[in-house]
Short mmCIF file of C-alpha atoms in Angstrom, two decimals:
data_model
loop_
_atom_site.label_atom_id
_atom_site.label_comp_id
_atom_site.label_asym_id
_atom_site.label_seq_id
_atom_site.Cartn_x
_atom_site.Cartn_y
_atom_site.Cartn_z
CA MET A 1 82.67 94.85 83.71
CA GLN A 2 85.82 92.94 83.62
CA LEU A 3 88.85 94.86 81.48
CA ARG A 4 92.24 93.18 79.61
CA TYR A 5 95.57 94.72 80.88
CA SER A 6 98.05 93.51 78.50
CA PHE A 7 102.25 94.26 79.90
CA ARG A 8 105.53 93.38 77.04
CA LEU A 9 107.32 90.19 78.37
CA TYR A 10 110.82 89.83 77.28
CA PRO A 11 111.30 85.76 78.22
CA SER A 12 115.09 84.19 78.61
CA THR A 13 116.07 81.82 76.35
CA ALA A 14 115.20 78.79 78.47
CA GLN A 15 112.15 80.44 79.07
CA ARG A 16 110.96 81.28 74.85
CA THR A 17 111.76 77.08 75.22
CA ALA A 18 109.10 76.69 77.93
CA LEU A 19 107.00 78.79 76.46
CA ALA A 20 107.01 76.98 73.05
CA ARG A 21 106.79 73.65 74.56
CA ALA A 22 103.50 74.81 76.41
CA PHE A 23 102.42 76.34 73.41
CA GLY A 24 102.94 72.99 71.57
CA CYS A 25 101.21 70.73 73.86
CA ALA A 26 98.04 73.24 74.66
CA ARG A 27 97.61 72.91 70.67
CA VAL A 28 97.56 68.88 70.56
CA VAL A 29 95.57 69.04 73.06
CA TYR A 30 92.74 71.26 70.98
CA ASN A 31 93.24 69.43 67.83
CA ASP A 32 92.68 65.80 69.66
CA ALA A 33 89.41 66.50 70.95
CA LEU A 34 88.47 68.55 68.32
CA ARG A 35 89.06 64.98 66.01
CA ALA A 36 87.03 63.33 68.47
CA ARG A 37 84.23 65.47 68.29
CA GLU A 38 84.32 65.75 64.31
CA MET A 39 84.52 62.11 64.48
CA ALA A 40 81.34 61.46 66.47
CA ARG A 41 79.38 64.01 64.24
CA GLU A 42 80.23 61.83 61.04
CA GLN A 43 79.18 58.38 63.21
CA GLY A 44 76.27 60.26 64.37
CA LEU A 45 77.48 58.71 68.14
CA ALA A 46 76.42 61.31 71.17
CA PHE A 47 78.45 64.88 71.58
CA PRO A 48 81.32 64.14 74.00
CA LYS A 49 81.25 65.60 76.65
CA ALA A 50 84.05 67.90 78.33
CA GLY A 51 85.10 65.89 81.33
CA ASP A 52 85.54 63.11 79.25
CA LEU A 53 87.67 64.90 76.88
CA SER A 54 89.64 65.95 80.14
CA LYS A 55 89.82 62.41 80.97
CA ARG A 56 90.84 60.70 77.91
CA PHE A 57 93.54 63.62 76.35
CA ILE A 58 94.73 65.13 79.16
CA THR A 59 94.73 62.21 81.98
CA GLU A 60 94.96 59.02 80.58
CA ALA A 61 96.91 60.54 77.69
CA LYS A 62 100.26 61.51 79.53
CA ASN A 63 100.88 57.80 81.11
CA THR A 64 101.13 56.61 76.42
CA PRO A 65 104.55 57.10 75.63
CA GLU A 66 102.69 58.74 72.64
CA ARG A 67 101.85 61.80 74.41
CA ALA A 68 103.91 61.76 78.08
CA TRP A 69 105.36 64.47 76.74
CA LEU A 70 102.15 66.42 77.66
CA GLY A 71 102.98 66.09 82.04
CA GLU A 72 106.32 68.63 81.32
CA VAL A 73 103.88 71.65 81.16
CA SER A 74 101.17 72.96 83.12
CA ALA A 75 97.66 70.98 83.48
CA VAL A 76 95.35 74.26 83.49
CA VAL A 77 97.39 75.44 80.32
CA LEU A 78 95.61 71.90 78.44
CA GLN A 79 92.16 72.48 80.56
CA GLN A 80 92.21 75.49 78.70
CA SER A 81 92.31 74.62 75.35
CA LEU A 82 89.59 72.21 76.69
CA ARG A 83 87.68 75.47 77.14
CA ASP A 84 88.67 77.12 74.42
CA LEU A 85 87.12 74.72 71.99
CA ASP A 86 84.39 74.29 73.95
CA THR A 87 83.91 78.08 73.66
CA ALA A 88 84.23 77.78 70.05
CA TYR A 89 81.85 75.33 69.31
CA LYS A 90 78.92 77.56 71.66
CA ASN A 91 79.96 80.70 69.78
CA PHE A 92 79.34 78.28 66.02
CA PHE A 93 75.78 77.11 67.40
CA ASP A 94 75.08 79.95 69.14
CA GLY A 95 75.64 81.88 66.00
CA LEU A 96 73.11 79.11 63.56
CA LYS A 97 70.49 80.02 66.39
CA GLY A 98 70.74 83.59 65.84
CA LYS A 99 71.65 84.97 68.61
CA ARG A 100 75.11 86.26 67.95
CA GLN A 101 77.16 86.90 64.86
CA LYS A 102 78.14 83.39 62.55
CA VAL A 103 81.05 82.15 63.43
CA GLY A 104 82.45 79.62 61.04
CA ALA A 105 83.03 76.08 62.42
CA PRO A 106 86.28 75.27 65.17
CA ARG A 107 89.07 74.35 63.16
CA TYR A 108 92.89 72.51 63.79
CA LYS A 109 95.37 74.65 65.19
CA SER A 110 99.04 74.84 63.17
CA ARG A 111 102.34 74.76 64.45
CA ARG A 112 102.66 77.84 61.56
CA ASP A 113 99.94 79.83 63.02
CA THR A 114 101.08 83.66 63.35
CA ARG A 115 99.54 83.88 66.80
CA GLN A 116 99.99 81.41 69.23
CA ALA A 117 98.20 81.26 73.61
CA VAL A 118 98.56 79.74 76.21
CA ARG A 119 95.83 80.37 79.87
CA PHE A 120 97.28 80.33 83.15
CA THR A 121 93.56 80.89 86.10
CA ALA A 122 94.02 81.23 89.99
CA ASN A 123 94.32 76.89 90.02
CA ALA A 124 98.28 77.34 88.38
CA ARG A 125 98.84 79.37 90.89
CA TRP A 126 100.61 81.50 88.74
CA SER A 127 102.25 85.21 90.88
CA LEU A 128 103.73 87.92 90.20
CA THR A 129 106.94 88.13 92.42
CA ALA A 130 108.74 90.97 94.47
CA GLY A 131 111.10 91.85 91.79
CA GLN A 132 107.32 92.06 90.22
CA LYS A 133 108.50 88.84 87.56
CA LEU A 134 105.43 87.45 86.55
CA ARG A 135 106.08 83.97 87.34
CA LEU A 136 104.62 80.52 85.79
CA PRO A 137 104.53 77.25 86.61
CA LYS A 138 107.12 74.76 84.59
CA ILE A 139 108.27 78.46 82.68
CA GLY A 140 110.59 80.22 85.45
CA ASP A 141 109.73 83.99 86.58
CA VAL A 142 109.21 86.51 83.44
CA ARG A 143 110.46 89.80 83.39
CA VAL A 144 107.47 92.09 82.54
CA ARG A 145 107.20 96.14 80.93
CA TRP A 146 104.63 97.32 83.16
CA SER A 147 103.42 100.51 82.02
CA ARG A 148 101.22 100.89 84.72
CA MET A 149 99.60 99.53 87.56
CA LEU A 150 96.51 97.19 87.24
CA PRO A 151 92.71 97.77 89.54
CA SER A 152 92.55 94.81 90.63
CA THR A 153 94.26 91.65 91.32
CA PRO A 154 93.93 89.66 87.83
CA SER A 155 91.93 86.42 88.05
CA THR A 156 93.39 85.22 85.01
CA VAL A 157 96.76 85.61 82.83
CA THR A 158 97.24 84.91 79.15
CA VAL A 159 100.44 84.97 77.30
CA VAL A 160 99.94 85.43 73.94
CA LYS A 161 103.00 85.32 70.72
CA ASP A 162 102.16 87.35 67.90
CA SER A 163 103.69 86.92 64.17
CA ALA A 164 106.29 89.83 65.35
CA GLY A 165 107.92 87.50 67.62
CA ARG A 166 106.44 89.30 70.86
CA TYR A 167 105.38 88.06 74.04
CA PHE A 168 102.92 89.48 75.66
CA ALA A 169 100.93 88.58 79.47
CA SER A 170 97.24 89.81 79.42
CA PHE A 171 95.37 90.24 82.68
CA VAL A 172 91.50 89.87 83.39
CA VAL A 173 90.60 92.62 85.99
CA GLU A 174 87.45 94.09 87.34
CA SER A 175 86.38 97.27 87.38
CA GLY A 176 84.94 98.75 89.88
CA PRO A 177 82.30 101.51 90.67
CA CYS A 178 85.26 103.96 91.62
CA GLU A 179 86.03 104.71 87.98
CA VAL A 180 82.74 106.52 87.33
CA LEU A 181 83.49 109.89 86.14
CA PRO A 182 81.44 112.98 87.65
CA THR A 183 78.29 113.90 85.46
CA THR A 184 79.18 116.17 82.28
CA ALA A 185 76.60 118.16 80.53
CA PRO A 186 78.24 118.89 76.79
CA GLU A 187 76.41 115.47 74.36
CA LEU A 188 78.08 114.66 70.66
CA GLY A 189 77.15 113.04 67.47
CA ILE A 190 79.95 112.20 65.60
CA ASP A 191 79.84 110.63 62.10
CA LEU A 192 82.75 108.40 60.61
CA GLY A 193 84.50 109.05 57.46
CA LEU A 194 87.67 108.78 55.39
CA GLY A 195 88.49 112.40 54.06
CA HIS A 196 88.06 112.81 57.61
CA PHE A 197 87.63 110.54 60.90
CA ALA A 198 85.71 111.35 62.76
CA VAL A 199 83.13 114.55 62.53
CA LEU A 200 81.97 116.01 65.56
CA SER A 201 78.14 117.34 65.62
CA ASP A 202 80.39 120.68 67.22
CA GLY A 203 81.63 121.02 64.21
CA THR A 204 85.60 119.82 65.48
CA LYS A 205 86.91 117.34 62.45
CA VAL A 206 89.60 115.23 63.42
CA ASP A 207 92.01 114.57 60.49
CA SER A 208 92.46 110.75 59.49
CA PRO A 209 95.63 109.35 59.75
CA ARG A 210 96.48 106.31 57.25
CA PHE A 211 98.81 104.51 58.93
CA LEU A 212 98.68 101.50 56.60
CA ARG A 213 99.23 104.00 53.29
CA ARG A 214 102.02 106.29 54.93
CA ALA A 215 103.61 102.79 55.87
CA GLU A 216 102.95 101.25 52.65
CA LYS A 217 106.81 102.25 50.39
CA ARG A 218 107.89 100.09 53.73
CA LEU A 219 105.51 97.13 53.32
CA LYS A 220 105.47 97.09 49.67
CA LYS A 221 110.13 96.58 49.74
CA ALA A 222 109.82 94.29 53.01
CA GLN A 223 107.14 92.11 51.24
CA ARG A 224 109.49 92.09 47.98
CA ALA A 225 112.31 90.50 49.80
CA LEU A 226 110.41 87.88 51.52
CA SER A 227 109.06 86.84 47.81
CA ARG A 228 112.62 86.77 46.65
CA LYS A 229 113.63 83.89 49.89
CA GLU A 230 114.07 80.41 49.16
CA LYS A 231 111.41 79.13 50.75
CA GLY A 232 112.29 76.97 54.20
CA SER A 233 115.71 78.73 54.55
CA ARG A 234 116.43 80.63 57.57
CA ASN A 235 116.85 84.25 55.42
CA ARG A 236 113.17 83.64 54.69
CA ASP A 237 112.15 83.34 58.53
CA LYS A 238 113.97 86.37 58.69
CA ALA A 239 112.33 88.40 55.90
CA ARG A 240 108.72 86.83 56.76
CA LEU A 241 109.43 88.43 60.39
CA LYS A 242 111.12 92.50 59.16
CA VAL A 243 106.86 92.04 57.23
CA ALA A 244 105.62 90.91 60.67
CA ARG A 245 107.06 93.85 62.84
CA ALA A 246 106.24 96.53 59.84
CA HIS A 247 102.44 95.11 59.89
CA ALA A 248 102.68 95.60 64.41
CA ARG A 249 103.98 98.83 64.29
CA VAL A 250 100.83 100.20 61.77
CA ALA A 251 98.90 97.81 63.88
CA ASP A 252 100.13 100.03 67.16
CA ALA A 253 99.80 103.34 65.82
CA ARG A 254 96.30 102.55 65.56
CA ARG A 255 95.61 101.32 68.30
CA GLU A 256 96.75 103.86 69.38
CA PHE A 257 95.12 106.31 68.24
CA HIS A 258 92.08 105.01 68.90
CA HIS A 259 92.46 104.27 72.26
CA GLN A 260 93.64 108.36 72.65
CA LEU A 261 90.48 109.79 70.60
CA SER A 262 87.84 107.00 72.34
CA THR A 263 88.94 108.43 75.50
CA LYS A 264 88.91 111.49 75.17
CA LEU A 265 86.04 112.26 73.52
CA ILE A 266 84.53 109.66 76.63
CA ARG A 267 85.77 111.62 79.00
CA GLU A 268 84.67 115.32 78.07
CA ASN A 269 80.67 113.75 77.23
CA GLN A 270 78.36 112.59 78.77
CA ALA A 271 76.64 110.66 76.31
CA VAL A 272 78.00 109.83 72.85
CA ALA A 273 75.53 108.62 69.06
CA VAL A 274 77.19 107.53 66.40
CA GLU A 275 76.17 105.04 63.42
CA ASP A 276 76.07 101.68 63.09
CA LEU A 277 78.28 100.99 59.85
CA SER A 278 78.61 97.63 57.67
CA VAL A 279 82.26 98.20 57.12
CA LYS A 280 81.68 94.55 56.07
CA GLY A 281 79.59 95.62 53.35
CA LEU A 282 82.27 98.50 53.17
CA ALA A 283 85.35 96.06 52.25
CA ARG A 284 83.52 94.49 49.48
CA THR A 285 84.42 97.84 47.48
CA ARG A 286 87.25 99.21 45.68
CA LEU A 287 87.62 101.78 48.83
CA ALA A 288 88.63 98.54 50.84
CA LYS A 289 91.85 99.01 51.92
CA SER A 290 90.96 102.41 53.71
CA ILE A 291 88.24 101.42 55.32
CA HIS A 292 90.50 99.05 56.69
CA ASP A 293 92.88 101.32 57.38
CA ALA A 294 90.80 103.65 59.29
CA GLY A 295 89.31 100.87 61.60
CA TRP A 296 85.91 102.36 62.67
CA SER A 297 84.61 99.03 63.54
CA ALA A 298 87.65 98.74 66.50
CA PHE A 299 87.36 102.39 67.36
CA VAL A 300 82.99 101.87 68.59
CA SER A 301 84.05 99.14 70.72
CA MET A 302 86.30 101.31 72.27
CA LEU A 303 83.67 103.99 72.38
CA GLU A 304 80.96 101.67 73.90
CA TYR A 305 83.23 99.71 76.54
CA LYS A 306 84.72 102.82 77.72
CA ALA A 307 81.23 104.40 78.62
CA ALA A 308 79.95 101.52 80.39
CA ARG A 309 83.36 101.49 82.35
CA TYR A 310 83.55 105.31 82.63
CA GLY A 311 79.60 105.60 83.46
CA ARG A 312 78.19 107.66 80.28
CA THR A 313 75.91 106.82 77.73
CA PHE A 314 76.32 105.33 74.53
CA PHE A 315 74.63 104.70 71.22
CA ARG A 316 74.08 103.06 68.25
CA ILE A 317 71.26 104.59 65.84
CA GLY A 318 70.39 102.77 62.75
CA ARG A 319 73.14 102.61 59.78
CA PHE A 320 68.94 103.42 57.57
CA GLU A 321 69.51 106.79 59.30
CA PRO A 322 69.30 109.44 56.19
CA THR A 323 71.69 111.76 58.13
CA SER A 324 73.07 113.70 55.15
CA GLN A 325 69.72 114.44 53.65
CA VAL A 326 68.13 115.85 56.14
CA CYS A 327 68.40 119.69 57.24
CA SER A 328 69.34 119.37 60.93
CA VAL A 329 68.51 123.25 61.68
CA CYS A 330 64.62 123.04 59.96
CA GLY A 331 64.23 119.21 59.44
CA VAL A 332 63.67 118.49 55.66
CA LYS A 333 64.60 115.93 53.85
CA ASP A 334 66.27 117.12 50.58
CA GLY A 335 67.08 113.83 49.26
CA PRO A 336 69.87 112.30 48.33
CA LYS A 337 73.45 113.93 47.22
CA PRO A 338 76.17 113.06 45.45
CA LEU A 339 79.01 112.66 47.34
CA HIS A 340 81.17 115.26 45.69
CA VAL A 341 78.82 117.83 47.08
CA ARG A 342 80.17 118.56 50.71
CA ILE A 343 78.34 121.81 51.54
CA TRP A 344 74.70 122.38 50.24
CA THR A 345 71.29 125.02 51.06
CA CYS A 346 68.91 124.12 52.37
CA GLY A 347 66.17 124.99 49.89
CA ALA A 348 63.84 125.37 53.04
CA CYS A 349 64.94 127.88 55.35
CA GLY A 350 68.10 128.60 53.70
CA ALA A 351 70.77 127.20 56.02
CA VAL A 352 74.75 126.49 54.75
CA LEU A 353 75.16 123.25 56.16
CA ASP A 354 78.47 121.34 56.16
CA ARG A 355 77.55 117.44 54.90
CA ASP A 356 79.89 115.93 57.77
CA VAL A 357 79.29 118.20 60.66
CA ASN A 358 75.40 118.19 59.32
CA ALA A 359 75.30 114.41 60.04
CA ALA A 360 77.20 114.31 63.09
CA VAL A 361 74.13 116.48 64.73
CA ASN A 362 71.75 114.16 62.92
CA VAL A 363 73.13 111.20 64.68
CA ALA A 364 72.78 113.58 67.42
CA LYS A 365 68.98 114.05 67.40
CA ALA A 366 68.65 110.48 65.90
CA ALA A 367 69.80 108.78 69.17
CA GLY A 368 67.42 111.84 71.08
CA LEU A 369 70.72 113.71 72.47
CA ALA A 370 70.11 117.18 72.78
CA VAL A 371 72.24 118.94 70.61
CA SER A 372 72.54 122.89 68.61
CA ALA A 373 72.24 122.87 65.31
CA CYS A 374 74.51 125.86 64.76
CA GLY A 375 77.97 123.33 64.62
CA ALA A 376 76.13 122.32 61.02
CA GLN A 377 77.01 126.08 59.72
CA VAL A 378 80.17 126.51 59.09
CA SER A 379 82.53 127.66 56.63
CA PRO A 380 84.81 125.14 54.42
CA GLY A 381 88.57 125.37 56.88
CA LEU A 382 91.76 124.85 55.29
CA VAL A 383 92.59 120.88 54.76
CA PRO A 384 96.27 119.94 55.31
CA ALA A 385 98.42 117.94 52.58
CA GLN A 386 99.04 114.64 53.15
CA ARG A 387 102.68 113.35 53.44
CA GLY A 388 102.06 112.00 50.32
CA GLU A 389 101.01 115.53 48.23
CA SER A 390 102.97 118.07 50.57
CA GLY A 391 106.68 118.86 49.51
CA THR A 392 108.14 119.76 45.70
CA HIS A 393 107.36 117.90 43.04
CA PRO A 394 110.29 117.54 40.42
CA THR A 395 107.95 117.68 37.79
CA PRO A 396 104.67 119.72 37.64
CA GLN A 397 101.33 117.78 38.67
CA PRO A 398 97.90 117.30 37.74
CA SER A 399 95.86 118.92 40.22
CA THR A 400 92.79 116.74 41.11
CA VAL A 401 88.99 118.42 42.10
CA ARG A 402 86.78 116.48 44.76
#
């Protein structure tokens, strides 16, 4: 399977200018090709092919005074921009045919987009120098902060500039069979939630970090400072960067938490089962901010690809399975229960069940995993106070019971 490794880049001032030129040229070629295809569609003409677009908007455009500056960047970057447009159209049409999830039609790129990227393939003859710098054509040797060694020789590298002004090099490498882990016995079911980020079928409960909630005060302060700055001023650009960096810290912390937890679960268990949640539907409710803060979709995606990478088994059960209504001990369906009911007693066998652990056990059983239901018979443990609730308050606060 193909894996992507991302490393931080630290280009010099001249290299930043060269990268900005590459971003701009790739964007112009993309927009020119998109405009040509849209005009052909409106006029009822045949859809222009990629080869014709490359000849018209790259090869011939370089010989015109209006587009002569396209020759200042690597031609591979411009070719990959056209490939990105082909991929965007393919995803759009596959969504209409039901082959994948629906996505919108390709849109024009703007110089004000918060994310800019260019891709170099092997044809661009990029390389790693003896000093472990990234040598890019018509850009130079860029300093890279390596956090690990690449498992194999990468096939492509994508240079990305995010909204916080940071540069990254994203390498695509092939993962070999040597990464398959030894077989182990445990099999696990996972119930995702908001009170606890994940509850495991063995009774373990993983607290929800709530990275966005904890950073709300700092984000609010930075956003207020941005709103006071005059549009188009340099001070507004500086304030916008502060807001973007604050959001980037939250996203990085959440991603690190997802990676650590997913790697731990995959390494320690032979099979993992989760419920296929409708995150898009849940995000339309009043809990939208907390649901986006949890990042369930990203976490489940990590579990899925890491299971394939390390030779584990991954199951995704249907979202309509009554995992919270069925007793994991005797299998009797006891009916739906309000959300404030966290512990309930089965009317058939008399087992005292924790709602979340019982759901995790049922998730594993629905996937056909051999798990024990004894983990559901647990007494409620102590829940640590969140950061906003801890400490001494100057005035007595009303207690809330959930």
